[in-house]
GROMACS .gro file of C-alpha atoms in nm:
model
  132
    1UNK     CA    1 -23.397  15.528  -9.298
    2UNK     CA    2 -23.551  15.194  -9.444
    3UNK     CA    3 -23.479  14.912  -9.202
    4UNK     CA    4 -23.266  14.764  -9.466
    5UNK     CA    5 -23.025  15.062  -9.459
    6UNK     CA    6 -23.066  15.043  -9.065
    7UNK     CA    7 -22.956  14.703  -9.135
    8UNK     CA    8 -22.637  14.768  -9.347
    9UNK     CA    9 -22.537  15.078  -9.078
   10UNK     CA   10 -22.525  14.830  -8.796
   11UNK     CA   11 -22.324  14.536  -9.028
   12UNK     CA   12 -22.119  14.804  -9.117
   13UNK     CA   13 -22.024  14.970  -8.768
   14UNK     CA   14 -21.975  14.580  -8.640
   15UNK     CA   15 -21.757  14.477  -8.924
   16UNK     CA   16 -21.526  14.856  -8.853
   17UNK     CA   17 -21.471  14.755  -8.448
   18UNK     CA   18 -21.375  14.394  -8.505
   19UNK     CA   19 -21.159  14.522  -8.774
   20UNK     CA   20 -21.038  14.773  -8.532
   21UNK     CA   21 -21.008  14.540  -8.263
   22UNK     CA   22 -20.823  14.306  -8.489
   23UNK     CA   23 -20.566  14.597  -8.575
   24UNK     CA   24 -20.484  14.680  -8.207
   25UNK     CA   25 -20.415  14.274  -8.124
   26UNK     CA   26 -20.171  14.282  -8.432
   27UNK     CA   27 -19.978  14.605  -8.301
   28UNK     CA   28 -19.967  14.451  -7.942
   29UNK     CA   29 -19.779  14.208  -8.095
   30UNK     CA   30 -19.536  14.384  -8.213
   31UNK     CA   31 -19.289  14.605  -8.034
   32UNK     CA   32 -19.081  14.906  -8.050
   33UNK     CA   33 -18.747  14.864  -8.043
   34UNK     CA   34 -18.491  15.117  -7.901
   35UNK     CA   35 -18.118  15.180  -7.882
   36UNK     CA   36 -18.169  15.130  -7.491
   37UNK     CA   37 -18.385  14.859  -7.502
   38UNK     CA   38 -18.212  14.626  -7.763
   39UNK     CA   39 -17.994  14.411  -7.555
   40UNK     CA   40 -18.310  14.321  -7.336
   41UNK     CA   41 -18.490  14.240  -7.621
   42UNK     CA   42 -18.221  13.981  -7.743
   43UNK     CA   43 -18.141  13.841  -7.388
   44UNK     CA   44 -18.483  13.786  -7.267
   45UNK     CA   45 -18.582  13.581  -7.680
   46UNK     CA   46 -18.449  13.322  -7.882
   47UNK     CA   47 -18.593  13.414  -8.180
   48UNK     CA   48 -18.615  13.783  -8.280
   49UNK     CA   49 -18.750  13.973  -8.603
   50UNK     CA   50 -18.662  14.343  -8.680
   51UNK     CA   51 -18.818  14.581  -8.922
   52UNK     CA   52 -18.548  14.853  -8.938
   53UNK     CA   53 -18.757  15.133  -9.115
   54UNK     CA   54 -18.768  15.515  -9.088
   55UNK     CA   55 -19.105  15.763  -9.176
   56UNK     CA   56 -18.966  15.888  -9.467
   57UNK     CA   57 -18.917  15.594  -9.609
   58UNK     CA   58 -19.222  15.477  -9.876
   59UNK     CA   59 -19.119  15.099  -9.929
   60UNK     CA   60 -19.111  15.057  -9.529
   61UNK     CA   61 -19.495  15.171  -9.543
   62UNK     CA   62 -19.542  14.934  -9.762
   63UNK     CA   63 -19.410  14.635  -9.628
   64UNK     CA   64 -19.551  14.698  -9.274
   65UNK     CA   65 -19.866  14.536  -9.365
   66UNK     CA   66 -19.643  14.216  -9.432
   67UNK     CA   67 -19.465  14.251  -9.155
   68UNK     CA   68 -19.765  14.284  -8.989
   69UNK     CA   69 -19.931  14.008  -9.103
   70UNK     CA   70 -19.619  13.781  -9.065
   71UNK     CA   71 -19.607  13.880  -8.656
   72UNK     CA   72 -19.951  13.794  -8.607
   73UNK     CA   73 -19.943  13.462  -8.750
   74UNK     CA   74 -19.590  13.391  -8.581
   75UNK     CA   75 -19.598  13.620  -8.239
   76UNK     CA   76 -19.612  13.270  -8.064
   77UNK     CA   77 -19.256  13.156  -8.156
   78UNK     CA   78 -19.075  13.484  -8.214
   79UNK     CA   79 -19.037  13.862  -8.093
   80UNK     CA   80 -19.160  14.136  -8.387
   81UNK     CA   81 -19.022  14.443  -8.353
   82UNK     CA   82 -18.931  14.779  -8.547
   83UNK     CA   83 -18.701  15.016  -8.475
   84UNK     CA   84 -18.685  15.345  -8.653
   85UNK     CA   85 -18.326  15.406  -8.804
   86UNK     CA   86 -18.378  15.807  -8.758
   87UNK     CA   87 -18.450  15.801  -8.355
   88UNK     CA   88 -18.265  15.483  -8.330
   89UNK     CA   89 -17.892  15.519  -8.507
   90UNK     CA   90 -17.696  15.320  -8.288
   91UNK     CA   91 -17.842  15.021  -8.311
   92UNK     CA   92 -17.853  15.036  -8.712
   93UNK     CA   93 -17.488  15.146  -8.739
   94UNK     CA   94 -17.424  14.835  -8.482
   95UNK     CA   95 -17.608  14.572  -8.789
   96UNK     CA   96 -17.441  14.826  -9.056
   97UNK     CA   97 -17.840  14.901  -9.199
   98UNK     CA   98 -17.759  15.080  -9.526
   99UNK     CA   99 -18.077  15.032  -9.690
  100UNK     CA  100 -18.446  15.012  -9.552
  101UNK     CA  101 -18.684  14.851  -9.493
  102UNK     CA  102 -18.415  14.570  -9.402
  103UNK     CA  103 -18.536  14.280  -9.180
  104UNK     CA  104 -18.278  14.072  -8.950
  105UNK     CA  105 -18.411  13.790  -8.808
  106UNK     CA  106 -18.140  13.709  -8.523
  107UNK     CA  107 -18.096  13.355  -8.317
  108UNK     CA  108 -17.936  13.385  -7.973
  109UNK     CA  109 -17.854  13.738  -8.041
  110UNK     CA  110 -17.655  13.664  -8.374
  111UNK     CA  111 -17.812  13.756  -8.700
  112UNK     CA  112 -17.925  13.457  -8.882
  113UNK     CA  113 -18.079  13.648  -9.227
  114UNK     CA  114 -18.105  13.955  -9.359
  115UNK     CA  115 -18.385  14.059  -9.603
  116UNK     CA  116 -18.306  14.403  -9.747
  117UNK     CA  117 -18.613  14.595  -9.946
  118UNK     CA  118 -18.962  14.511  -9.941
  119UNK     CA  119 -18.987  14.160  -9.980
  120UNK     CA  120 -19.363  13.973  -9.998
  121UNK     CA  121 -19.497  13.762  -9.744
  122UNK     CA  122 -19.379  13.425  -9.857
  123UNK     CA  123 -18.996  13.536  -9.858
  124UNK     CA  124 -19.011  13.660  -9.523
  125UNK     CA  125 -19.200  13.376  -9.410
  126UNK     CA  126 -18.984  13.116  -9.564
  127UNK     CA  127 -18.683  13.314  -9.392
  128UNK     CA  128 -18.788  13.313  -9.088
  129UNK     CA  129 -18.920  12.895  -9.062
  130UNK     CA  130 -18.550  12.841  -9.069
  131UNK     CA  131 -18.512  12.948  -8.752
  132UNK     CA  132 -18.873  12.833  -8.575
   0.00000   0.00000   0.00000
């Protein structure tokens, strides 16, 4: 192996765990919510953000990035969570979740917005600065 290719290998491995790294700090930031655990959730933040999405479901895996994305840039001033409509019923029935993905964000425990589909970045950001 030239040491040019040596070169690109180590680039490459470094660029793969800080992208890695980078992944894990954006999960951490979002959390999973339950049927059990909702009313914590609510009681303990002012501001919260739900992905209600289910593994099926091919628009939710496509808007997770966004959602993604969205938490890490606003972790600091609200909760990010998902909750999976298939393990989880309860708690959809309680919001009457027909569709998914559909985001609530919810002030105080009431819902504020709903955003029902996929939307892009820019909607859900705009949503949610309402309430920030």
């Amino acid at each position: 192996m030239s040491e040019l290719e040596q070169l690109a290998k180590e680039i490459s491995e470094r660029l793969n765990k800080k992208a890695l790294s980078l992944e894990r700090r954006t999960e951490e930031k979002i959390v999973a919510i339950t049927d059990d655990g909702l009313e914590e959730v609510l009681s303990k933040n002012k501001v919260v953000v739900i992905d209600f999405w289910a593994q099926w479901c091919a628009p939710c895996h496509l808007y997770e990035p966004v959602f993604k994305r969205v938490a890490s840039k606003y972790s600091d001033k609200a909760l990010f969570g998902r909750l999976n409509v298939d393990e989880n019923p309860k708690t959809a029935d309680k919001f009457g979740i027909m569709n998914i993905p559909t985001t609530l964000i919810l002030v105080d425990g009431q819902v504020k917005e709903t955003l029902v589909g996929a939307v892009d970045e820019d909607t859900l950001e705009n949503a949610l600065k309402k309430y920030i």
